[in-house]
Amino acid sequence: MAQTVVILGAGWAGLPLAHKLLKYTAPKTALKVILITPNSNFFWNVAATRGLIPGEIPDEQLFRPIAPGFDRYPAGAFELVLGRAEGIDESANTVKIVTNAGEAQDISYTQLVIATGSRISSGLPLKPIGNDQVTLDAWHALQRRVGDAKSVVVAGAGPTGVEVAGELAAKYGSAKPITLVVSGSKPLDGGSDGLSPSLIATVDSDLQELGVRLVRNARVDKDEADPNDKERRILTLSDGSALRTDCYLPLHGVRVNTSFVPPHLLDERGNVKQDQSLRVTGTRNVWALGDVGDTDAKQLTVTDAQVIHVAAALDATLTGSGPAATYSPQGKTMLFLALGRKFATGQIGGWRLWRFLVAWVKGRKLFVDTAEAYVGGTRLRHAAM
């Protein structure tokens, strides 16, 4: 009788895991992989920081169909279910889903993988926020807001906020004032452990050279409509000052998509608790992968290692070849920042990367040219499939 692996989420973690299981484990044992996601398209959101500018990156390069990549596997080995998870019954080994058509279903599993990712706390669609239509509608509305705006204020000076502010300034220059609200004294300072002071200083200098106005040591406490112009916003800052803009982009904080997970499997922040093999703590056949977990930082740079580990652990479990190995968390700092096509910087471990190198590798295309291979299941981001 075939074993069934149900993967919740078809993002940066769940999608390549499905391909690895079908490519390497399915030939060794009777196996079916069911991939559950509300999206029939993969959102290449690593390029969203530039893609939100109208005309920069076409939809067809950012949103790529998932199903064609699975056509090469044997019939019956794979099923794509468009829907969202609503609950998990550990005792019955079932997950409750609601399909995009509104139908409730209980799907049985032998092994379950939670890989539902995270979203930006404000709900801005730089990550999927629902099914294809919901995300696309919000994405196009955001592009219109950015294109029509006479000024833009970005709040949150982590990697995403920094890249968005840099991309906007690189595109619009002085024609459209760009402001970045920084909670500390410098962008990235305090929010990304392990970053070198020289990298932080470089990002600060590059943003200013691009023309970004930095408002330091402040947070946005209140966002309300301007009573004299309903199309504009008044932002009241923690230092008592105010900013007026017709496009406000709050890009601080992420929330994990774990509302359907039983509370006893979550920590106080809503992350899924993981053991040393990335299995969900206290379970025997439930795993967590990517942003939902509590082991690694919520960074795209760690997903390759997690996918490779969980694929091997599931292979050992499903084929009976041995126990799951222990996972080694990615303690090495990895950051690649592109502020437009010319300004860029990065760090791997304790090594700073040259601007021209990061600009060439990431800044030119934001890896859009690698999306087809990734979504099609022929490569991981930094490793072979």
Tab-separated table of C-alpha atoms in Angstrom:
chain	number	residue	atom	x	y	z
A	1	MET	CA	0.000	0.000	0.000
A	2	ALA	CA	1.375	3.420	-0.950
A	3	GLN	CA	2.543	5.789	1.738
A	4	THR	CA	1.317	9.375	1.469
A	5	VAL	CA	3.299	12.520	2.194
A	6	VAL	CA	1.118	15.603	2.486
A	7	ILE	CA	2.960	18.916	2.129
A	8	LEU	CA	1.158	22.063	3.236
A	9	GLY	CA	2.485	25.005	1.258
A	10	ALA	CA	4.143	25.272	-2.162
A	11	GLY	CA	6.555	28.090	-1.490
A	12	TRP	CA	10.337	28.174	-1.203
A	13	ALA	CA	10.381	25.120	1.080
A	14	GLY	CA	7.379	22.936	0.224
A	15	LEU	CA	7.680	23.043	-3.567
A	16	PRO	CA	11.280	21.788	-3.888
A	17	LEU	CA	10.668	19.197	-1.163
A	18	ALA	CA	7.853	17.695	-3.252
A	19	HIS	CA	10.176	17.468	-6.259
A	20	LYS	CA	12.980	15.827	-4.265
A	21	LEU	CA	10.662	13.170	-2.808
A	22	LEU	CA	9.202	12.344	-6.211
A	23	LYS	CA	12.605	12.281	-7.881
A	24	TYR	CA	14.582	10.275	-5.318
A	25	THR	CA	12.241	8.512	-2.859
A	26	ALA	CA	9.270	7.517	-5.011
A	27	PRO	CA	11.377	5.170	-7.196
A	28	LYS	CA	12.378	3.221	-4.057
A	29	THR	CA	8.985	2.762	-2.384
A	30	ALA	CA	5.293	3.097	-3.169
A	31	LEU	CA	4.721	6.788	-2.513
A	32	LYS	CA	2.213	9.508	-3.266
A	33	VAL	CA	2.931	13.193	-2.647
A	34	ILE	CA	0.008	15.571	-2.154
A	35	LEU	CA	0.895	19.259	-2.337
A	36	ILE	CA	-1.721	21.581	-0.820
A	37	THR	CA	-1.616	25.297	-1.600
A	38	PRO	CA	-4.144	28.024	-2.405
A	39	ASN	CA	-1.898	29.149	-5.280
A	40	SER	CA	-1.563	27.536	-8.687
A	41	ASN	CA	1.351	29.917	-9.354
A	42	PHE	CA	4.638	30.303	-7.507
A	43	PHE	CA	5.341	33.934	-6.550
A	44	TRP	CA	9.021	34.717	-7.200
A	45	ASN	CA	8.872	37.256	-4.409
A	46	VAL	CA	12.650	37.512	-4.033
A	47	ALA	CA	12.183	40.038	-6.876
A	48	ALA	CA	9.144	41.750	-5.349
A	49	THR	CA	11.239	44.620	-4.008
A	50	ARG	CA	11.784	45.762	-7.606
A	51	GLY	CA	8.674	44.202	-9.095
A	52	LEU	CA	6.380	46.520	-7.132
A	53	ILE	CA	7.571	49.321	-9.425
A	54	PRO	CA	5.218	49.367	-12.443
A	55	GLY	CA	6.811	48.079	-15.630
A	56	GLU	CA	9.981	46.712	-14.033
A	57	ILE	CA	9.212	42.958	-14.024
A	58	PRO	CA	6.293	41.407	-15.982
A	59	ASP	CA	3.736	39.256	-14.151
A	60	GLU	CA	4.693	36.178	-16.150
A	61	GLN	CA	8.225	36.341	-14.728
A	62	LEU	CA	7.042	36.816	-11.147
A	63	PHE	CA	4.134	34.345	-11.121
A	64	ARG	CA	5.003	30.937	-12.573
A	65	PRO	CA	2.643	27.944	-12.865
A	66	ILE	CA	3.405	25.095	-10.480
A	67	ALA	CA	1.709	22.116	-12.126
A	68	PRO	CA	3.784	21.744	-15.343
A	69	GLY	CA	6.927	20.911	-13.384
A	70	PHE	CA	5.278	17.763	-12.012
A	71	ASP	CA	4.151	16.377	-15.371
A	72	ARG	CA	7.285	14.247	-15.714
A	73	TYR	CA	6.487	12.055	-12.703
A	74	PRO	CA	4.436	8.821	-12.988
A	75	ALA	CA	0.649	9.152	-13.048
A	76	GLY	CA	-0.802	8.799	-9.573
A	77	ALA	CA	2.428	9.723	-7.776
A	78	PHE	CA	1.501	13.379	-7.346
A	79	GLU	CA	-1.597	15.447	-6.658
A	80	LEU	CA	-1.901	19.223	-6.474
A	81	VAL	CA	-4.798	20.361	-4.287
A	82	LEU	CA	-5.728	24.036	-4.435
A	83	GLY	CA	-6.911	24.979	-0.989
A	84	ARG	CA	-5.819	25.954	2.501
A	85	ALA	CA	-5.327	24.012	5.721
A	86	GLU	CA	-7.865	24.547	8.486
A	87	GLY	CA	-6.736	22.015	11.079
A	88	ILE	CA	-4.690	18.910	11.892
A	89	ASP	CA	-5.981	15.775	13.627
A	90	GLU	CA	-2.860	14.042	14.915
A	91	SER	CA	-4.686	10.998	16.261
A	92	ALA	CA	-6.429	10.324	12.925
A	93	ASN	CA	-3.441	11.377	10.759
A	94	THR	CA	-5.607	13.744	8.762
A	95	VAL	CA	-5.448	17.378	7.801
A	96	LYS	CA	-8.619	19.362	7.276
A	97	ILE	CA	-8.590	21.642	4.248
A	98	VAL	CA	-11.009	23.930	2.462
A	99	THR	CA	-10.510	23.981	-1.295
A	100	ASN	CA	-10.543	27.181	-3.312
A	101	ALA	CA	-14.003	26.079	-4.475
A	102	GLY	CA	-15.204	26.095	-0.841
A	103	GLU	CA	-15.353	22.331	-0.325
A	104	ALA	CA	-14.202	20.922	3.041
A	105	GLN	CA	-12.058	17.780	2.917
A	106	ASP	CA	-10.131	15.551	5.302
A	107	ILE	CA	-6.915	14.297	3.682
A	108	SER	CA	-5.060	11.369	5.239
A	109	TYR	CA	-1.289	11.265	5.524
A	110	THR	CA	1.485	8.894	6.466
A	111	GLN	CA	3.856	11.844	6.920
A	112	LEU	CA	2.838	15.509	7.100
A	113	VAL	CA	5.066	18.508	6.327
A	114	ILE	CA	4.078	22.014	7.441
A	115	ALA	CA	5.693	24.501	5.052
A	116	THR	CA	3.127	27.301	4.924
A	117	GLY	CA	5.663	30.106	5.318
A	118	SER	CA	5.067	33.610	6.569
A	119	ARG	CA	3.551	36.917	5.548
A	120	ILE	CA	4.414	40.571	6.142
A	121	SER	CA	2.686	41.776	9.306
A	122	SER	CA	0.989	44.701	7.545
A	123	GLY	CA	-0.494	42.435	4.863
A	124	LEU	CA	1.366	44.059	1.979
A	125	PRO	CA	1.565	41.536	-0.885
A	126	LEU	CA	5.323	41.133	-1.118
A	127	LYS	CA	4.472	37.568	-0.150
A	128	PRO	CA	1.330	35.619	-1.082
A	129	ILE	CA	-1.678	36.753	0.941
A	130	GLY	CA	-4.316	34.322	-0.380
A	131	ASN	CA	-5.179	32.502	-3.567
A	132	ASP	CA	-3.859	33.613	-6.956
A	133	GLN	CA	-6.550	36.193	-7.607
A	134	VAL	CA	-6.384	37.738	-4.148
A	135	THR	CA	-2.607	38.079	-4.332
A	136	LEU	CA	-2.601	39.360	-7.920
A	137	ASP	CA	-5.314	41.950	-7.255
A	138	ALA	CA	-3.442	43.246	-4.217
A	139	TRP	CA	-0.143	43.181	-6.130
A	140	HIS	CA	-1.516	45.236	-9.003
A	141	ALA	CA	-3.142	47.678	-6.589
A	142	LEU	CA	0.224	48.129	-4.849
A	143	GLN	CA	1.956	48.752	-8.184
A	144	ARG	CA	-0.642	51.409	-9.042
A	145	ARG	CA	-0.156	53.110	-5.661
A	146	VAL	CA	3.605	53.211	-6.128
A	147	GLY	CA	3.345	54.421	-9.714
A	148	ASP	CA	0.829	57.158	-8.926
A	149	ALA	CA	2.515	58.344	-5.728
A	150	LYS	CA	4.284	61.683	-5.558
A	151	SER	CA	6.225	60.484	-2.497
A	152	VAL	CA	6.730	57.183	-0.667
A	153	VAL	CA	7.458	56.468	3.000
A	154	VAL	CA	8.846	53.038	3.903
A	155	ALA	CA	8.771	51.967	7.553
A	156	GLY	CA	11.037	49.147	8.657
A	157	ALA	CA	14.751	49.105	7.920
A	158	GLY	CA	15.329	45.374	7.779
A	159	PRO	CA	16.509	43.779	4.520
A	160	THR	CA	13.109	44.079	2.794
A	161	GLY	CA	12.514	47.705	3.752
A	162	VAL	CA	16.060	48.656	2.815
A	163	GLU	CA	15.816	46.986	-0.591
A	164	VAL	CA	12.415	48.547	-1.350
A	165	ALA	CA	13.642	52.032	-0.427
A	166	GLY	CA	16.798	51.519	-2.490
A	167	GLU	CA	14.937	50.187	-5.525
A	168	LEU	CA	12.436	53.051	-5.431
A	169	ALA	CA	15.181	55.648	-5.150
A	170	ALA	CA	17.214	54.019	-7.923
A	171	LYS	CA	14.180	54.149	-10.212
A	172	TYR	CA	12.689	57.541	-9.413
A	173	GLY	CA	15.598	59.612	-8.109
A	174	SER	CA	14.611	63.114	-7.020
A	175	ALA	CA	11.371	62.964	-9.045
A	176	LYS	CA	9.682	61.018	-6.240
A	177	PRO	CA	11.012	61.599	-2.693
A	178	ILE	CA	11.634	58.343	-0.817
A	179	THR	CA	11.791	58.274	2.997
A	180	LEU	CA	12.890	55.338	5.155
A	181	VAL	CA	11.875	55.330	8.820
A	182	VAL	CA	14.601	53.608	10.845
A	183	SER	CA	13.907	52.440	14.393
A	184	GLY	CA	17.599	52.571	15.347
A	185	SER	CA	20.475	54.805	14.430
A	186	LYS	CA	21.195	53.001	11.145
A	187	PRO	CA	19.404	50.661	8.708
A	188	LEU	CA	19.788	46.952	9.566
A	189	ASP	CA	21.386	47.836	12.914
A	190	GLY	CA	20.028	45.568	15.644
A	191	GLY	CA	17.610	43.690	13.402
A	192	SER	CA	20.048	41.290	11.760
A	193	ASP	CA	22.513	39.588	14.104
A	194	GLY	CA	26.006	38.980	12.843
A	195	LEU	CA	26.134	41.782	10.287
A	196	SER	CA	29.432	43.623	10.187
A	197	PRO	CA	29.471	47.323	11.155
A	198	SER	CA	31.123	48.089	7.814
A	199	LEU	CA	28.228	46.509	5.886
A	200	ILE	CA	25.697	48.500	7.908
A	201	ALA	CA	27.682	51.687	7.301
A	202	THR	CA	27.853	50.912	3.574
A	203	VAL	CA	24.092	50.411	3.310
A	204	ASP	CA	23.516	53.671	5.204
A	205	SER	CA	25.842	55.541	2.854
A	206	ASP	CA	24.444	53.921	-0.305
A	207	LEU	CA	20.863	54.799	0.597
A	208	GLN	CA	21.840	58.413	1.147
A	209	GLU	CA	23.785	58.510	-2.117
A	210	LEU	CA	20.661	57.226	-3.879
A	211	GLY	CA	18.731	60.114	-2.338
A	212	VAL	CA	16.752	58.246	0.327
A	213	ARG	CA	15.838	60.416	3.308
A	214	LEU	CA	16.556	58.513	6.531
A	215	VAL	CA	14.455	59.321	9.589
A	216	ARG	CA	16.386	57.740	12.444
A	217	ASN	CA	15.483	56.519	15.923
A	218	ALA	CA	11.765	56.620	15.206
A	219	ARG	CA	8.794	54.356	14.598
A	220	VAL	CA	5.415	55.000	13.018
A	221	ASP	CA	2.940	55.146	15.903
A	222	LYS	CA	-0.138	56.227	13.946
A	223	ASP	CA	-1.254	56.072	10.329
A	224	GLU	CA	-4.377	58.058	9.422
A	225	ALA	CA	-5.957	59.805	6.483
A	226	ASP	CA	-5.128	63.453	5.924
A	227	PRO	CA	-8.386	65.343	6.665
A	228	ASN	CA	-7.540	67.805	3.908
A	229	ASP	CA	-6.727	65.175	1.291
A	230	LYS	CA	-8.153	61.645	1.622
A	231	GLU	CA	-5.587	60.318	-0.865
A	232	ARG	CA	-2.730	61.196	1.491
A	233	ARG	CA	-1.641	59.737	4.826
A	234	ILE	CA	-0.406	61.445	7.974
A	235	LEU	CA	2.129	59.340	9.843
A	236	THR	CA	2.765	60.277	13.466
A	237	LEU	CA	6.184	59.133	14.629
A	238	SER	CA	7.367	58.055	18.057
A	239	ASP	CA	9.563	61.166	18.310
A	240	GLY	CA	6.481	63.388	17.970
A	241	SER	CA	7.113	64.448	14.386
A	242	ALA	CA	4.802	63.763	11.451
A	243	LEU	CA	5.233	62.762	7.835
A	244	ARG	CA	2.758	63.273	5.011
A	245	THR	CA	2.753	60.959	2.022
A	246	ASP	CA	0.382	59.451	-0.523
A	247	CYS	CA	2.065	56.025	-0.359
A	248	TYR	CA	2.962	54.410	2.962
A	249	LEU	CA	4.655	50.982	2.939
A	250	PRO	CA	4.947	49.359	6.396
A	251	LEU	CA	7.523	46.603	5.931
A	252	HIS	CA	8.466	45.675	9.482
A	253	GLY	CA	7.808	42.268	10.967
A	254	VAL	CA	6.559	38.928	9.677
A	255	ARG	CA	3.852	36.576	10.900
A	256	VAL	CA	4.021	32.850	10.409
A	257	ASN	CA	1.091	31.104	8.723
A	258	THR	CA	0.328	28.626	11.499
A	259	SER	CA	-3.203	29.505	12.608
A	260	PHE	CA	-4.398	25.975	11.694
A	261	VAL	CA	-1.734	24.204	13.783
A	262	PRO	CA	-2.802	22.831	17.211
A	263	PRO	CA	-1.617	25.302	19.889
A	264	HIS	CA	0.398	22.711	21.814
A	265	LEU	CA	2.714	22.375	18.801
A	266	LEU	CA	3.492	26.111	18.760
A	267	ASP	CA	5.761	28.353	20.801
A	268	GLU	CA	4.702	31.699	22.272
A	269	ARG	CA	5.384	33.462	18.948
A	270	GLY	CA	3.327	31.064	16.862
A	271	ASN	CA	6.306	29.186	15.438
A	272	VAL	CA	6.088	25.413	15.090
A	273	LYS	CA	8.348	23.772	17.670
A	274	GLN	CA	10.966	21.539	16.013
A	275	ASP	CA	13.233	18.842	17.400
A	276	GLN	CA	16.819	18.193	16.289
A	277	SER	CA	15.688	16.484	13.087
A	278	LEU	CA	13.159	19.237	12.151
A	279	ARG	CA	10.312	16.912	13.118
A	280	VAL	CA	7.582	18.733	15.048
A	281	THR	CA	8.328	18.332	18.734
A	282	GLY	CA	6.175	15.679	20.396
A	283	THR	CA	5.020	14.050	17.139
A	284	ARG	CA	6.212	10.992	15.238
A	285	ASN	CA	5.183	11.851	11.670
A	286	VAL	CA	4.799	15.636	11.385
A	287	TRP	CA	7.629	17.865	10.151
A	288	ALA	CA	8.117	21.622	9.848
A	289	LEU	CA	10.126	23.368	7.166
A	290	GLY	CA	11.013	26.961	6.334
A	291	ASP	CA	9.725	30.096	8.038
A	292	VAL	CA	7.139	28.289	10.181
A	293	GLY	CA	9.811	26.604	12.300
A	294	ASP	CA	11.661	27.792	15.405
A	295	THR	CA	15.141	26.487	14.514
A	296	ASP	CA	16.634	28.848	11.928
A	297	ALA	CA	16.242	32.544	11.198
A	298	LYS	CA	13.408	33.365	8.814
A	299	GLN	CA	15.639	33.898	5.817
A	300	LEU	CA	15.443	32.516	2.319
A	301	THR	CA	19.140	31.669	2.480
A	302	VAL	CA	18.505	28.735	4.862
A	303	THR	CA	15.815	26.941	2.864
A	304	ASP	CA	18.137	24.880	0.647
A	305	ALA	CA	19.778	23.260	3.673
A	306	GLN	CA	16.427	22.556	5.334
A	307	VAL	CA	14.907	21.084	2.162
A	308	ILE	CA	17.905	18.810	1.640
A	309	HIS	CA	17.781	17.647	5.272
A	310	VAL	CA	14.036	16.963	5.468
A	311	ALA	CA	14.057	15.191	2.095
A	312	ALA	CA	16.795	12.867	3.382
A	313	ALA	CA	15.028	12.369	6.719
A	314	LEU	CA	11.754	11.488	5.016
A	315	ASP	CA	13.559	9.203	2.584
A	316	ALA	CA	15.091	7.298	5.520
A	317	THR	CA	11.738	7.134	7.304
A	318	LEU	CA	9.677	6.085	4.297
A	319	THR	CA	12.120	3.458	3.048
A	320	GLY	CA	12.983	2.170	6.519
A	321	SER	CA	16.668	2.695	5.894
A	322	GLY	CA	17.396	4.302	9.254
A	323	PRO	CA	16.531	7.073	11.702
A	324	ALA	CA	16.380	10.717	10.697
A	325	ALA	CA	19.700	12.508	11.061
A	326	THR	CA	20.249	15.520	13.281
A	327	TYR	CA	19.949	18.900	11.571
A	328	SER	CA	22.683	21.482	12.034
A	329	PRO	CA	21.174	25.003	12.157
A	330	GLN	CA	22.651	27.554	9.793
A	331	GLY	CA	24.641	29.738	12.148
A	332	LYS	CA	26.486	31.542	9.365
A	333	THR	CA	25.253	35.028	8.448
A	334	MET	CA	24.236	35.250	4.792
A	335	LEU	CA	22.856	38.450	3.297
A	336	PHE	CA	22.710	39.777	-0.263
A	337	LEU	CA	21.230	43.242	-0.722
A	338	ALA	CA	20.454	44.937	-4.033
A	339	LEU	CA	19.510	48.618	-4.066
A	340	GLY	CA	18.699	48.938	-7.723
A	341	ARG	CA	21.044	47.517	-10.341
A	342	LYS	CA	24.247	49.299	-9.317
A	343	PHE	CA	24.303	49.583	-5.545
A	344	ALA	CA	24.665	46.283	-3.689
A	345	THR	CA	26.444	44.630	-0.793
A	346	GLY	CA	26.504	41.321	1.017
A	347	GLN	CA	28.065	39.127	3.658
A	348	ILE	CA	28.743	35.403	4.066
A	349	GLY	CA	29.906	34.472	7.539
A	350	GLY	CA	32.504	37.035	8.501
A	351	TRP	CA	33.315	37.931	4.892
A	352	ARG	CA	32.084	41.101	3.214
A	353	LEU	CA	31.253	40.731	-0.462
A	354	TRP	CA	32.326	43.228	-3.097
A	355	ARG	CA	29.640	45.526	-4.432
A	356	PHE	CA	30.229	44.601	-8.071
A	357	LEU	CA	29.897	40.888	-7.258
A	358	VAL	CA	26.514	41.201	-5.513
A	359	ALA	CA	25.314	43.662	-8.150
A	360	TRP	CA	26.230	41.163	-10.876
A	361	VAL	CA	24.829	38.067	-9.159
A	362	LYS	CA	21.665	39.557	-7.657
A	363	GLY	CA	21.235	43.195	-8.612
A	364	ARG	CA	20.936	42.704	-12.370
A	365	LYS	CA	17.918	40.370	-12.405
A	366	LEU	CA	17.080	39.438	-8.783
A	367	PHE	CA	17.483	35.786	-9.821
A	368	VAL	CA	14.427	35.951	-12.099
A	369	ASP	CA	16.486	34.111	-14.714
A	370	THR	CA	16.712	31.100	-12.362
A	371	ALA	CA	12.987	30.948	-11.539
A	372	GLU	CA	12.050	28.510	-14.305
A	373	ALA	CA	14.521	25.875	-13.098
A	374	TYR	CA	13.535	26.322	-9.447
A	375	VAL	CA	9.793	26.148	-9.970
A	376	GLY	CA	10.243	23.320	-12.474
A	377	GLY	CA	12.113	21.261	-9.907
A	378	THR	CA	15.453	20.962	-11.666
A	379	ARG	CA	17.505	23.118	-9.234
A	380	LEU	CA	17.459	24.493	-5.737
A	381	ARG	CA	18.561	28.079	-5.238
A	382	HIS	CA	22.209	27.301	-4.511
A	383	ALA	CA	22.460	23.564	-5.076
A	384	ALA	CA	21.507	20.857	-7.512
A	385	MET	CA	18.102	19.237	-7.084
